Each structure stands twice: as structure tokens, then as C-alpha cells.
Coordinates of C-alpha atoms in Angstrom, one line a residue:
X218 CA 62.7 74.8 168.7
X219 CA 62.7 73.1 165.3
X220 CA 65.0 72.4 162.4
X221 CA 64.7 73.4 158.7
X222 CA 64.0 69.8 157.7
X223 CA 60.7 69.9 159.6
X224 CA 59.4 72.6 157.3
X225 CA 56.8 71.5 154.7
X226 CA 58.1 71.4 151.1
X227 CA 56.4 74.7 150.1
X228 CA 58.0 76.5 152.9
X229 CA 61.4 75.0 152.3
X230 CA 61.2 76.1 148.6
X231 CA 60.4 79.6 149.7
X232 CA 63.4 79.8 152.0
X233 CA 65.8 78.4 149.4
X234 CA 64.5 81.0 146.9
X235 CA 65.5 83.8 149.2
X236 CA 62.4 84.5 151.2
X237 CA 60.0 82.8 153.6
X238 CA 56.4 82.2 152.7
X239 CA 54.5 85.4 153.5
X240 CA 51.7 87.7 152.4
X241 CA 50.3 91.0 153.6
X242 CA 49.4 94.6 153.1
X243 CA 49.3 95.9 149.6
X244 CA 52.0 98.3 148.4
X245 CA 51.7 102.0 148.8
X246 CA 50.6 103.8 145.7
X247 CA 53.4 105.3 143.7
X248 CA 54.6 108.7 144.9
X249 CA 51.7 109.1 147.2
X250 CA 52.3 111.6 150.0
X251 CA 52.0 109.8 153.3
X252 CA 49.5 111.1 155.7
X253 CA 50.6 112.1 159.3
X254 CA 51.1 108.9 161.4
X255 CA 47.8 107.9 163.0
X256 CA 47.7 106.9 166.7
X257 CA 47.3 103.2 165.7
X258 CA 48.0 101.6 162.4
X259 CA 45.3 99.7 160.6
X260 CA 45.4 95.9 160.7
X261 CA 47.4 94.2 158.0
X262 CA 45.5 93.7 154.7
X263 CA 44.4 90.2 153.8
X264 CA 45.9 88.4 150.8
X265 CA 45.3 90.2 147.5
X266 CA 45.0 88.7 144.1
X267 CA 48.1 89.0 141.9
X268 CA 48.4 91.9 139.6
X269 CA 49.9 92.1 136.1
X270 CA 53.4 93.3 135.2
X271 CA 55.3 92.0 138.2
X272 CA 59.1 91.7 138.2
X273 CA 60.9 88.4 138.1
X274 CA 61.0 86.9 141.6
X275 CA 57.8 88.7 142.6
X276 CA 56.0 86.9 145.4
X277 CA 52.7 87.6 147.0
X278 CA 54.3 85.9 150.0
X279 CA 57.0 88.6 150.3
X280 CA 60.8 87.9 150.1
X281 CA 63.6 88.8 152.4
X282 CA 66.0 91.3 150.8
X283 CA 69.3 92.5 152.3
X284 CA 71.0 95.8 151.7
X285 CA 73.1 98.7 152.9
X286 CA 71.6 102.2 153.2
X287 CA 74.7 104.0 154.5
X288 CA 77.6 104.1 152.1
X289 CA 80.3 106.8 151.5
X290 CA 82.5 107.3 148.4
X291 CA 85.1 109.8 147.3
X292 CA 82.4 112.4 147.2
X293 CA 82.4 112.6 151.0
X294 CA 85.0 115.0 152.3
X295 CA 86.2 112.6 155.0
X296 CA 86.4 109.6 152.7
X297 CA 88.6 111.5 150.2
X298 CA 90.9 112.6 153.0
X299 CA 91.1 109.0 154.1
X300 CA 92.6 108.3 150.6
X301 CA 89.4 106.7 149.2
X302 CA 89.1 107.2 145.5
X303 CA 86.3 104.9 144.7
X304 CA 83.2 106.4 143.1
X305 CA 79.4 105.8 143.5
X306 CA 79.6 103.5 140.5
X307 CA 82.4 101.5 142.2
X308 CA 80.1 101.2 145.3
X309 CA 77.3 99.7 143.3
X310 CA 79.7 97.3 141.5
X311 CA 81.0 96.2 144.9
X312 CA 77.4 95.6 146.1
X313 CA 76.8 93.4 143.0
X314 CA 79.8 91.2 144.1
X315 CA 82.5 92.7 141.9
X316 CA 86.0 93.5 143.4
X317 CA 87.2 97.1 143.9
X318 CA 90.5 98.4 145.2
X319 CA 90.9 99.6 148.8
X320 CA 92.7 102.7 149.9
X321 CA 95.1 100.4 151.7
X322 CA 96.5 99.1 148.4
X323 CA 94.7 95.7 148.1
X324 CA 91.5 94.5 146.4
X325 CA 88.3 93.7 148.4
X326 CA 85.2 91.8 147.5
X327 CA 82.1 90.6 149.3
X328 CA 82.4 87.0 150.3
X329 CA 78.7 86.4 151.1
X330 CA 77.3 87.2 147.7
X331 CA 75.7 90.3 146.2
X332 CA 73.4 92.6 148.0
X333 CA 69.8 93.1 147.0
X334 CA 69.7 96.9 147.4
X335 CA 72.0 99.8 148.2
X336 CA 72.0 103.6 148.6
X337 CA 75.1 105.7 148.3
X338 CA 74.8 108.3 151.0
X339 CA 77.7 110.8 150.8
X340 CA 77.8 113.7 153.2
X341 CA 75.7 116.5 151.7
X342 CA 78.0 119.1 153.4
X343 CA 80.8 119.9 151.0
X344 CA 79.8 117.0 148.7
X345 CA 82.4 116.7 146.0
X346 CA 84.5 119.7 147.3
X347 CA 87.6 117.9 148.5
X348 CA 87.6 115.7 145.4
X349 CA 87.7 118.8 143.3
X350 CA 90.2 120.5 145.6
X351 CA 92.6 117.7 144.8
X352 CA 92.5 118.6 141.1
X353 CA 95.5 120.9 140.5
X354 CA 93.5 122.7 137.8
X355 CA 90.8 123.7 140.2
X356 CA 90.8 127.1 142.0
X357 CA 90.1 125.2 145.2
X358 CA 93.5 123.6 145.0
X359 CA 95.2 126.9 145.6
X360 CA 93.5 127.6 148.9
X361 CA 96.0 127.5 151.9
X362 CA 93.9 125.0 153.8
X363 CA 94.0 122.5 151.0
X364 CA 97.7 122.0 151.0
X365 CA 97.7 119.7 154.0
X366 CA 94.7 117.6 153.1
X367 CA 96.1 114.8 150.9
X368 CA 98.8 112.9 152.8
X369 CA 99.0 109.1 152.6
X370 CA 100.5 108.9 156.1
X371 CA 98.0 107.9 158.8
X372 CA 99.0 110.6 161.3
X373 CA 98.8 113.3 158.7
X374 CA 95.5 111.9 157.5
X375 CA 94.1 112.3 161.0
X376 CA 95.4 115.8 161.3
X377 CA 93.7 116.7 158.0
X378 CA 90.5 115.1 159.1
X379 CA 90.6 117.0 162.4
X380 CA 91.3 120.3 160.5
X381 CA 88.2 119.7 158.4
X382 CA 85.9 118.7 161.3
X383 CA 87.1 121.7 163.4
X384 CA 86.5 124.1 160.6
X385 CA 83.1 122.6 159.9
X386 CA 82.0 122.8 163.6
X387 CA 83.2 126.5 163.9
X388 CA 82.1 127.6 160.4
X389 CA 85.6 128.6 159.3
X390 CA 86.1 126.4 156.2
X391 CA 86.6 128.3 153.0
X392 CA 83.3 129.5 151.5
X393 CA 84.5 128.1 148.1
X394 CA 83.9 124.6 149.5
X395 CA 80.2 125.4 149.6
X396 CA 80.0 126.5 145.9
X397 CA 76.6 125.3 144.6
X398 CA 78.1 124.4 141.3
X399 CA 80.4 121.9 143.0
X400 CA 77.6 120.3 145.0
X401 CA 75.5 120.1 141.8
X402 CA 78.1 118.2 139.9
X403 CA 78.5 115.7 142.8
X404 CA 74.7 115.4 143.3
X405 CA 74.3 114.7 139.6
X406 CA 77.0 112.0 139.8
X407 CA 75.1 110.3 142.7
X408 CA 71.9 110.3 140.7
X409 CA 73.5 109.1 137.5
X410 CA 75.2 106.2 139.2
X411 CA 71.9 105.1 140.9
X412 CA 70.1 105.3 137.6
X413 CA 72.8 103.3 135.8
X414 CA 72.9 100.4 138.3
X415 CA 69.2 100.1 139.2
X416 CA 68.1 96.7 137.8
X417 CA 64.5 96.1 138.8
X418 CA 64.0 92.5 139.8
X419 CA 67.7 91.9 140.5
X420 CA 69.2 94.9 142.3
X421 CA 67.7 98.1 143.6
X422 CA 69.5 101.4 144.0
X423 CA 68.2 104.4 146.0
X424 CA 69.3 108.0 145.6
X425 CA 70.3 109.3 149.0
X426 CA 72.7 111.4 151.0
X427 CA 73.7 112.0 154.6
X428 CA 72.5 115.0 156.6
X429 CA 75.5 115.5 158.9
X430 CA 74.4 117.6 161.9
X431 CA 76.6 117.5 165.0
X432 CA 76.0 120.5 167.3
X433 CA 78.9 120.6 169.8
X434 CA 80.1 117.3 168.3
X435 CA 76.9 115.5 169.4
X436 CA 75.8 113.2 166.6
X437 CA 72.4 114.0 165.0
X438 CA 73.3 112.5 161.6
X439 CA 70.5 111.2 159.3
X440 CA 70.5 109.4 156.0
X441 CA 67.9 110.7 153.6
X442 CA 66.6 108.0 151.2
X443 CA 64.4 109.0 148.2
X444 CA 61.7 106.7 146.9
X445 CA 62.4 107.2 143.2
X446 CA 64.4 109.2 140.7
X447 CA 62.5 112.4 141.4
X448 CA 64.7 114.3 143.9
X449 CA 65.3 117.9 144.8
X450 CA 67.8 120.0 142.9
X451 CA 70.1 120.0 145.9
X452 CA 70.2 118.2 149.3
X453 CA 69.1 120.0 152.4
X454 CA 72.2 120.2 154.5
X455 CA 73.2 120.9 158.1
X456 CA 75.0 124.0 156.8
X457 CA 71.5 125.5 156.3
X458 CA 70.3 124.3 159.7
X459 CA 71.6 121.7 162.2
X460 CA 68.1 121.2 163.7
X461 CA 66.6 118.0 162.3
X462 CA 63.1 119.6 162.6
X463 CA 64.0 121.9 159.7
X464 CA 65.1 118.9 157.7
X465 CA 61.7 117.2 158.3
X466 CA 59.8 120.4 157.4
X467 CA 61.8 120.5 154.2
X468 CA 61.0 116.9 153.4
X469 CA 57.3 117.8 153.9
X470 CA 57.8 120.5 151.4
X471 CA 59.4 118.1 148.9
X472 CA 56.5 115.6 149.4
X473 CA 54.0 118.4 148.5
X474 CA 55.9 118.6 145.2
X475 CA 55.9 114.9 144.6
X476 CA 59.3 114.1 146.0
X477 CA 58.9 111.3 148.5
X478 CA 61.7 110.6 151.0
X479 CA 62.4 109.3 154.5
X480 CA 65.2 110.0 157.0
X481 CA 67.0 107.4 159.1
X482 CA 69.0 108.5 162.2
X483 CA 72.1 106.7 163.0
X484 CA 74.7 106.4 165.7
X485 CA 72.4 107.7 168.5
X486 CA 75.1 106.1 170.7
X487 CA 77.3 109.0 169.8
X488 CA 74.7 111.7 170.5
X489 CA 75.4 112.0 174.2
X490 CA 71.7 111.8 174.9
X491 CA 70.6 114.2 172.2
X492 CA 69.2 111.9 169.5
X493 CA 66.1 110.9 171.5
X494 CA 66.0 113.8 173.9
X495 CA 62.6 114.6 175.4
X496 CA 62.9 118.3 174.6
X497 CA 63.3 119.9 171.2
X498 CA 66.6 121.6 170.0
X499 CA 65.1 125.0 170.9
X500 CA 64.5 123.8 174.5
X501 CA 60.7 123.6 174.1
X502 CA 59.0 120.4 175.2
X503 CA 58.1 117.8 172.6
X504 CA 54.4 118.1 171.6
X505 CA 52.1 116.3 169.3
X506 CA 53.0 118.4 166.2
X507 CA 56.7 117.5 166.8
X508 CA 55.9 113.8 167.2
X509 CA 53.8 113.7 164.0
X510 CA 56.4 115.6 162.0
X511 CA 59.1 113.3 163.1
X512 CA 57.3 110.0 162.6
X513 CA 56.0 111.2 159.2
X514 CA 59.5 111.7 158.0
X515 CA 61.6 109.3 160.2
X516 CA 59.9 105.9 160.5
X517 CA 63.2 103.9 160.9
X518 CA 66.3 104.0 163.0
X519 CA 69.7 102.4 162.3
X520 CA 70.3 100.2 165.3
X521 CA 73.8 98.9 164.5
X522 CA 76.8 99.8 162.3
X523 CA 80.6 99.9 162.3
X524 CA 80.6 102.6 164.9
X525 CA 78.8 100.6 167.5
X526 CA 75.4 99.2 168.3
X527 CA 72.7 101.5 169.6
X528 CA 70.1 99.0 170.8
X529 CA 70.8 99.4 174.5
X530 CA 73.6 100.1 176.9
X531 CA 74.5 97.9 179.9
X532 CA 73.8 100.8 182.3
X533 CA 70.3 101.1 180.9
X534 CA 69.5 97.4 180.7
X535 CA 71.4 95.9 183.7
X536 CA 69.3 92.7 183.6
X537 CA 70.0 92.0 179.9
X538 CA 73.0 89.7 179.8
X539 CA 73.5 90.5 176.1
X540 CA 73.4 94.3 176.3
X541 CA 77.1 94.7 176.2
X542 CA 77.4 94.2 172.4
X543 CA 79.9 96.3 170.4
X544 CA 79.4 99.3 172.6
X545 CA 81.1 102.5 171.6
X546 CA 81.2 105.2 174.3
X547 CA 82.9 108.2 172.5
X548 CA 81.7 111.0 170.3
X549 CA 81.7 110.4 166.5
X550 CA 85.1 111.4 165.1
X551 CA 86.7 112.3 168.4
X552 CA 87.8 110.7 171.6
X553 CA 85.5 112.8 173.8
X554 CA 83.6 110.3 176.1
X555 CA 79.8 110.1 176.1
X556 CA 78.4 110.8 179.5
X557 CA 74.7 110.6 178.9
X558 CA 73.3 107.3 177.7
X559 CA 69.6 108.1 178.2
X560 CA 68.4 109.6 175.0
X561 CA 71.2 107.8 173.1
X562 CA 69.9 104.3 172.8
X563 CA 66.9 102.9 170.9
X564 CA 65.3 100.6 173.5
X565 CA 65.1 103.4 176.0
X566 CA 63.7 105.7 173.3
X567 CA 61.0 103.1 172.6
X568 CA 60.2 103.1 176.3
X569 CA 60.1 106.9 176.5
X570 CA 57.8 106.8 173.4
X571 CA 55.2 104.6 175.0
X572 CA 55.4 106.5 178.2
X573 CA 54.7 109.7 176.2
X574 CA 51.8 108.0 174.5
X575 CA 50.4 107.0 177.9
X576 CA 50.7 110.4 179.5
X577 CA 50.5 112.9 176.6
X578 CA 48.7 111.0 173.9
X579 CA 51.5 110.9 171.3
X580 CA 54.6 108.8 170.6
X581 CA 57.6 110.6 169.0
X582 CA 59.9 107.5 169.0
X583 CA 57.9 104.8 167.1
X584 CA 60.7 103.5 165.0
X585 CA 61.3 100.3 163.0
X586 CA 64.8 98.9 162.8
X587 CA 67.5 98.5 160.2
X588 CA 71.3 98.3 160.3
X589 CA 73.9 99.4 157.7
X590 CA 77.7 99.7 157.6
X591 CA 78.6 103.4 157.3
X592 CA 81.5 102.3 155.2
X593 CA 83.7 105.1 153.9
X594 CA 85.5 102.6 151.5
X595 CA 82.7 102.6 148.9
X596 CA 82.1 99.0 150.0
X597 CA 78.5 98.4 150.9
X598 CA 77.8 95.2 152.9
X599 CA 81.4 94.9 154.1
X600 CA 80.2 93.6 157.5
X601 CA 81.9 90.3 157.5
X602 CA 84.0 89.5 160.6
X603 CA 86.3 87.1 158.6
X604 CA 87.1 89.8 156.0
X605 CA 86.9 93.1 157.9
X606 CA 88.8 95.8 156.1
X607 CA 88.1 98.7 158.4
X608 CA 85.8 101.7 157.8
X609 CA 87.9 104.8 157.0
X610 CA 90.2 104.0 154.1
X611 CA 93.9 104.2 154.6
X612 CA 93.5 105.2 158.3
X613 CA 92.4 101.7 159.5
X614 CA 93.3 99.6 156.6
X615 CA 95.6 97.2 158.5
X616 CA 95.4 95.3 161.8
X617 CA 98.2 97.3 163.2
X618 CA 96.5 100.6 162.3
X619 CA 93.2 99.5 163.9
X620 CA 94.9 98.1 167.0
X621 CA 94.1 94.4 166.5
X622 CA 97.8 93.6 165.9
X623 CA 100.8 94.8 167.9
X624 CA 103.2 97.2 166.2
X625 CA 105.8 95.8 163.8
X626 CA 108.6 94.1 165.6
X627 CA 106.6 93.4 168.7
X628 CA 105.4 89.8 169.2
X629 CA 103.9 90.2 172.7
X630 CA 101.2 92.6 173.8
X631 CA 103.1 93.0 177.1
X632 CA 105.8 94.8 175.0
X633 CA 103.4 96.9 173.0
X634 CA 103.3 100.6 173.7
X635 CA 99.9 102.1 174.8
X636 CA 97.5 102.5 171.8
X637 CA 97.1 106.1 170.7
X638 CA 93.5 107.4 171.0
X639 CA 92.8 106.9 167.3
X640 CA 93.6 103.2 167.6
X641 CA 91.6 102.9 170.8
X642 CA 88.5 104.2 168.9
X643 CA 89.1 101.9 166.0
X644 CA 89.2 98.9 168.3
X645 CA 85.7 99.6 169.5
X646 CA 84.3 99.5 166.0
X647 CA 82.6 96.4 164.7
X648 CA 82.0 94.6 161.4
X649 CA 78.3 95.6 161.2
X650 CA 75.6 95.6 159.8
X651 CA 72.9 95.0 157.1
X652 CA 69.3 96.2 156.5
X653 CA 66.6 93.6 155.9
X654 CA 63.1 94.1 154.4
X655 CA 60.2 91.9 153.6
X656 CA 58.9 93.0 150.2
X657 CA 57.0 91.5 147.3
X658 CA 59.7 92.1 144.7
X659 CA 63.2 93.7 144.4
X660 CA 62.1 97.1 143.3
X661 CA 62.3 100.7 144.6
X662 CA 58.5 100.8 145.1
X663 CA 58.3 97.5 146.9
X664 CA 61.3 98.0 149.2
X665 CA 60.5 101.6 149.9
X666 CA 56.9 100.5 150.9
X667 CA 58.4 97.9 153.3
X668 CA 60.5 100.6 154.9
X669 CA 57.5 102.9 155.2
X670 CA 55.4 100.3 156.9
X671 CA 58.4 99.3 159.1
X672 CA 58.4 95.6 158.0
X673 CA 62.1 95.7 158.3
X674 CA 64.8 94.0 160.4
X675 CA 68.4 94.6 161.3
X676 CA 71.4 92.3 161.6
X677 CA 74.9 92.7 162.9
X678 CA 76.2 91.4 159.5
X679 CA 75.0 87.9 158.9
X680 CA 72.0 87.5 156.6
X681 CA 69.7 86.1 159.2
X682 CA 66.1 86.1 158.2
X683 CA 63.6 87.1 160.9
X684 CA 59.8 87.1 160.9
X685 CA 57.6 88.5 163.7
X686 CA 53.8 88.6 164.0
X687 CA 51.3 89.3 166.8
X688 CA 47.7 88.4 166.7
X689 CA 44.8 86.3 167.8
X690 CA 43.4 83.0 166.4
X691 CA 46.5 81.6 164.7
X692 CA 45.7 78.0 163.7
X693 CA 47.0 75.5 166.2
X694 CA 49.3 73.9 163.7
X695 CA 50.5 77.1 162.2
X696 CA 54.2 76.3 162.5
X697 CA 53.8 73.1 160.5
X698 CA 51.6 74.3 157.7
X699 CA 52.9 75.0 154.2
X700 CA 51.1 78.4 154.3
X701 CA 52.2 79.2 157.9
X702 CA 53.3 82.8 157.2
X703 CA 50.3 83.4 155.0
X704 CA 48.1 82.4 158.0
X705 CA 50.2 84.7 160.2
X706 CA 49.4 87.7 157.9
X707 CA 45.7 86.6 157.8
X708 CA 45.3 86.4 161.6
X709 CA 48.0 88.9 162.8
X710 CA 50.1 92.0 162.4
X711 CA 53.7 91.9 161.2
X712 CA 56.6 93.7 162.7
X713 CA 56.2 97.5 162.5
X714 CA 52.5 97.4 163.2
X715 CA 50.0 98.0 166.0
X716 CA 47.8 95.5 167.7
X717 CA 44.9 96.3 170.1
X718 CA 45.1 94.0 173.1
X719 CA 42.2 91.7 174.1
X720 CA 41.4 90.1 177.4
X721 CA 43.5 87.0 176.5
X722 CA 47.2 87.3 175.7
X723 CA 47.9 87.7 172.0
X724 CA 50.0 85.1 170.2
X725 CA 53.5 86.0 169.0
X726 CA 54.9 84.1 166.1
X727 CA 58.7 84.2 165.9
X728 CA 60.6 82.7 163.0
X729 CA 64.3 83.0 162.3
X730 CA 66.6 81.2 159.8
X731 CA 70.4 81.2 159.9
X732 CA 72.7 82.6 157.2
X733 CA 74.3 79.6 155.6
X734 CA 77.6 81.5 155.5
X735 CA 77.5 82.4 159.2
X736 CA 76.9 80.7 162.6
X737 CA 74.1 78.5 163.9
X738 CA 71.3 80.0 165.9
X739 CA 71.4 79.7 169.7
X740 CA 68.2 81.4 170.9
X741 CA 65.4 83.6 170.0
X742 CA 64.3 86.3 172.4
X743 CA 61.4 88.8 172.8
X744 CA 62.3 92.1 174.3
X745 CA 59.3 93.7 176.0
X746 CA 58.8 97.3 177.2
X747 CA 55.7 98.4 179.0
X748 CA 54.2 101.1 181.2
X749 CA 53.3 100.2 184.7
X750 CA 52.0 102.8 187.2
X751 CA 53.4 105.6 185.1
X752 CA 56.9 104.0 184.8
X753 CA 58.4 102.4 181.7
X754 CA 59.9 99.0 182.3
X755 CA 61.6 96.3 180.2
X756 CA 62.3 92.6 180.2
X757 CA 64.0 90.1 178.0
X758 CA 62.3 86.7 177.5
X759 CA 64.0 83.7 175.8
X760 CA 61.2 82.2 173.6
X761 CA 63.0 79.5 171.5
X762 CA 66.0 77.4 172.5
X763 CA 68.3 75.5 170.2
X764 CA 69.5 71.9 170.5
X765 CA 66.2 70.6 171.9
X766 CA 66.8 72.4 175.2
X767 CA 63.8 73.4 177.3
X768 CA 63.1 76.9 178.4
X769 CA 63.1 77.5 182.2
X770 CA 59.8 79.3 182.9
X771 CA 61.1 80.6 186.2
X772 CA 64.0 82.5 184.6
X773 CA 62.7 82.9 181.1
X774 CA 66.0 81.7 179.9
X775 CA 67.3 78.8 177.7
X776 CA 70.1 76.7 179.2
X777 CA 73.5 77.1 177.7
X778 CA 73.9 74.9 174.6
X779 CA 77.7 74.8 175.3
X780 CA 78.7 76.1 171.9
X781 CA 82.3 77.3 171.8
X782 CA 85.0 78.4 169.4
X783 CA 88.5 76.8 168.8
X784 CA 90.5 79.9 169.5
X785 CA 93.6 78.4 167.8
X786 CA 91.7 78.2 164.4
X787 CA 88.5 80.3 165.0
X788 CA 86.5 77.2 164.0
X789 CA 83.1 77.4 165.7
X790 CA 81.3 74.4 167.1
X791 CA 79.6 72.8 164.1
X792 CA 77.4 70.5 166.1
X793 CA 75.7 73.1 168.4
X794 CA 72.9 75.4 167.5
X795 CA 70.0 75.3 165.0
X796 CA 69.4 76.2 161.4
X797 CA 66.0 77.5 162.3
X798 CA 64.2 78.7 165.4
X799 CA 60.4 79.1 165.4
X800 CA 57.7 79.3 168.1
X801 CA 54.4 80.7 169.0
X802 CA 54.7 82.4 172.4
X803 CA 52.3 84.1 174.8
X804 CA 53.4 86.7 177.3
X805 CA 53.2 85.2 180.8
X806 CA 53.0 88.7 182.3
X807 CA 50.5 90.1 179.9
X808 CA 48.2 92.8 181.1
X809 CA 45.6 94.1 178.5
X810 CA 45.6 97.5 180.3
X811 CA 49.3 98.1 179.9
X812 CA 50.7 99.9 176.8
X813 CA 53.7 97.9 175.5
X814 CA 56.1 97.1 172.6
X815 CA 57.7 93.8 171.7
X816 CA 60.6 93.0 169.3
X817 CA 62.6 89.9 168.5
X818 CA 66.3 89.5 169.0
X819 CA 68.0 86.4 167.6
X820 CA 71.5 85.3 168.8
X821 CA 74.0 83.2 167.0
X822 CA 76.5 80.9 168.7
X823 CA 79.8 82.6 169.6
X824 CA 82.2 83.2 166.8
X825 CA 85.5 85.1 166.5
X826 CA 85.5 88.8 166.4
X827 CA 87.2 90.5 163.4
X828 CA 90.1 91.5 165.7
X829 CA 90.7 87.9 166.6
X830 CA 90.7 86.9 162.9
X831 CA 93.3 89.6 162.3
X832 CA 95.5 88.2 165.0
X833 CA 95.1 84.6 163.8
X834 CA 96.1 85.4 160.2
X835 CA 99.1 87.3 161.6
X836 CA 100.2 84.6 163.9
X837 CA 100.1 86.8 167.0
X838 CA 97.9 86.6 170.1
X839 CA 94.7 88.6 170.0
X840 CA 94.7 92.0 171.7
X841 CA 93.8 91.1 175.4
X842 CA 91.9 94.3 175.7
X843 CA 89.3 93.3 173.1
X844 CA 86.6 90.7 173.3
X845 CA 87.9 87.6 171.5
X846 CA 84.4 86.4 170.4
X847 CA 81.0 87.9 169.7
X848 CA 77.5 86.7 169.3
X849 CA 76.2 87.9 166.0
X850 CA 72.5 88.8 166.1
X851 CA 69.4 90.1 164.3
X852 CA 66.6 92.4 165.5
X853 CA 63.0 92.6 164.2
X854 CA 61.2 95.9 164.2
X855 CA 58.8 96.2 167.1
X856 CA 55.1 95.6 167.4
X857 CA 53.2 98.1 169.5
X858 CA 50.2 97.2 171.7
X859 CA 47.7 100.1 172.1
X860 CA 45.2 99.5 174.9
X861 CA 41.6 100.5 174.3
X862 CA 40.6 103.8 175.6

């Protein structure tokens, strides 16, 4: 444990400027086609001399940048049905800190400051079709199905949404919705907005879209993010194939033509075990070719967003006291319950991945982490508990609609009628999340390179900065040196990389700094997964405690710091928790023969959940069925340990 004032001046300046002191591997060459993922990544490159023509803010020590890579606008069929009329340009304006109007009839604006990067990722399936169908001069407007799609009443909105989803799943929507000319106009609008608002050195935009595969309603969605302005003439959609393998093969084909992209799966929690299944969609077992194809195209996973957190489930991690965080247990877009959690959560996928590497020689689930919002309000970064405005336009635009407030005229929850299924689903949604990267500058090339090497982290909304390194021979005083992170790069591997174990336990450097607009930090943890006697296991270690508290080595836990929340005002305890947590840790159960992964999880003190904030502002009690508080958090990408043959 330590506080920010203990940092040397050079480190403090780096933090205030927006990034911690760091240095590392050189950027990938522009538009270079990545090679198939090797069994083990090379060690991080040593510091490299500065080159010419860097952007303002460039740092050889790498800055932390925050963004949102999952954003829908009126070009998505569901967002338009939800009464959203905001454009891709509006989304970028919102990310830059400007106000836009919400479908609920009020203005919204980020409270925590502009984002550093954003991608608009509208559904590729029927992109722009419903927007055009609403135009009375369009032939689409005359189709019978269209007549009931544009109500402003929540119940009718949900009926219209269900009509579209049912038609999509059964292939019965009008063929006119798939007119290539309509998709081309929308795709052009996406590209033009990204080009207009890309401001190298200040704000980065990425051209992207969502591939929306959902066989039998089981979520296999991916966001496809392009490195630069060179993109295909049209997105590859789930209407062509709902098997992600075919998406990845298409991406390989694009790459061969100089179009570089990566895919990011999301909401594995709604896949009912399908996202990280151990067999392919055609029923064949996963093999090396599949693993290499997937990892070549899918280096990251979205671990948290509005529709729940996919890190782990309490039934999968019964010894993790913090596993029950913003859990959603239904299908995406319906009330059907998820029954299979194995294959649907990231930590178990990492465990299955190292077990596969141990027994078969390849790892199909070697992901880095990000979060994003999945906003359908064209409002990237809208993950603030205190200013939550819902996700799906008019449908959850008020506390009453999303179930955090009792119906009008009712002052007690005892008198409230049972929530309808729609509200019950909205209640489980959370105000999450943001993607973090460590990059030399705010540019497409630098941020994309960070995503490729998996030097990324995820947060549930706050802009918590997280560093994580593993290596050997760190200087004894590394935590107090002005070049501490530079030394970490020189002697270790950053998050997202591989380390070959030695006889002695490696050192893990953990460093987290709070978001000044959010809560104080309570503890830093390392989550470990390993293979022992052919079985994958996991354990959570507290490694840094706030408030000068001492770690109990017998339990690997920090004592409670006693932080609480005044539930009458939602004012958190201002005198508990730390601005910064940092430590160098060694695994007390280290075995150099065991294949393993490690990642950092940082927890804030408790704070009011968005539903409690809704109730406080309304002067009514919080919904007793909902958690009154949460512990915001951040996750680093893992580091993998590959034993010598």
C-alpha cells in the first residue's frame, strides 16, 4: 500500500498528464498483416530511441487512454425502434464532451470529461434499413411489417422490437431490408463520420460494426474494429453466416488485401455456454487451426458492459467473494434464462485455454480484456452510476421504466405490482464500462497496436488506471524510483504477454490509480488460474491493502477497511481507501512446472448503484430487490506463464 504523494515527482507528473511512466515494445508496422499467434510471445522490447513526427502528447513511456468500442446509433435497427434518432456524428460529439438529446426527451452529457477514442459499431444486419423505412418517401415505408415499428409507447416499442428479432431469427423479414444499396449508404455514413471526427493526438475514431450472430437466441455477437480508413466495401454479416469461423476467415481475406481488423466478442454471459464452447459450431472438436484462426482475429474480449459482467459467475467461482458483480442470467433481448454458465464466462475460458494448451498444445482462449457500454443511445462512455440514462432509448429512459422507481402514484414498494419481464431485465443491467489501453500516443496506429499486443485493461465505468508486469530482477526500490515503470518494461513483461517461468517465483508489479471523479481504492487482487494434475484451478489473492492495513498471509485477504456509504445521501466515506495501490508480489504457491495465467482486479470502496441514485433523486426508497451499492472495479489483461518443455 502507498499513496500518490509518495511517488517521485517525475512519476507524479506522468500521472497528472494522463498516463503513468512506462515504456515498451515498439509499435506494429502500419497495415502489416499479423502472423498467426505463436505459442509464446517474445519478451517486451527494451526502450527505443524517439522517432520523428510524433503527435502532441506522445510518450515513450506510454499513456493510459480510455474509450468505448461498442456504440449504436440510429443506423441500428433496434436503436431506431427504441426512438433513437442520434447519428454517428452525434455519437462522436458526445464522446468529445458535447451534449446530445436523449430519446426520452432530455439532454445528456458526459460528466467525467471527454473520451480518448471511440468506435461506432452499428449492427451490420439491416444497417440503415429501419431508418430508411421510416421515411415516407421510401418504398420500404409501404411494407406491411413497417407500419407497427415506430411507436413512442414503451409496450408498443417492445412489441416492434420482438417482431424484428423474431423475423431476424427465422429469416422472415422482408428481403428489401437487406438491399445492398441501403447498407452501402449507411456504411458510407459510418466511415464519413469517423473520418470527420478523427483528431490525431486528441481523439481517435475507429471504423467498426457489430456482427450480430445469435443462433437459437444464444449470443455470439462481435464488434469488428478496423485499424485505419481502409475497410471492405461492405461488412461481413451474420445474414451471410452465423458461424464466427466464417467471419474470421473473411477477416483473413481482408488482411491479405491490406485491410487490417480485429473482432471483440461480447456478452458471453448471454451465450448459454456457446461463446467459449470446447467444440466448434459444426460439432467438430477444436483443433490447432481453429485456435490459431481465432486468436489471429480475436485477441480481446469485452468483459463488462451494460448487459452484465462476464468475468465469472458465482457458481463457477464459489470461493471468490466478489464474483457476484452485475450478473445477468438471461438471453440477450429476451427473458429466457441462461442454464449453462460454463463456456459463458471469461475466467473459465482462460482456464479451459491453459488446460487445452497443456493437453493438446494450443490455446484458443488467450484473450486480453476491455469493457465498453453497448449504448444504444449514441452515447459512448455513458457508464456513470450517478448519471445513468439507460441503454435502449425510450424503453428504459426513466427510473420507472427501468424498475428503479415504483410506478407513478405508488410510494411504497410493498404496494407496487410485480415488475413486468422487461423491467426485470432492465434492473439487472449496469452502468458499465470503459476500455483502457496503454499506448505511446492518441492515434489509430498506436491504440490499435496496444489492442493487438493486449496491453489493455477494462473498467466497470470509472477511469481507474491499472499497470501489471511480471518478470525477474526488478530493482529492489522499483516502486519508489522515478523511472519505475520503465524499469518494469526493461525487466519484465506487461499485461497481455507471456513469461517463461524460472526456478524462483517471478515478481509481479501491480499499480493502480483511482479516478479522481470516482471512489477511493480498497484493494488490489491477483486472480490466478493454473493446471494441476490435469485439472484447471483458480484462486484470488489480495496483494495490496488500503489504509495501511496488513495482508493476512493465511487467508490471502486484506482486513475490511470499514468504508461505507451514507444511504440517505449516497455520500461515500471520504476518509477510507487510497488514491493509489502498488506492490511487488510473489506467488506463495508458485510451481515452475505448472502452466498458469494471472490478472489484476482492483476494487473501489462501496458506492451507490445507479438504481439507488434514481430512488434518491425521486425521494422514494430504493427497490429492495436490487443491490443498493456496488464495488466498481478494473481488470488488467492476463499474463500467461508457459513452462519450459
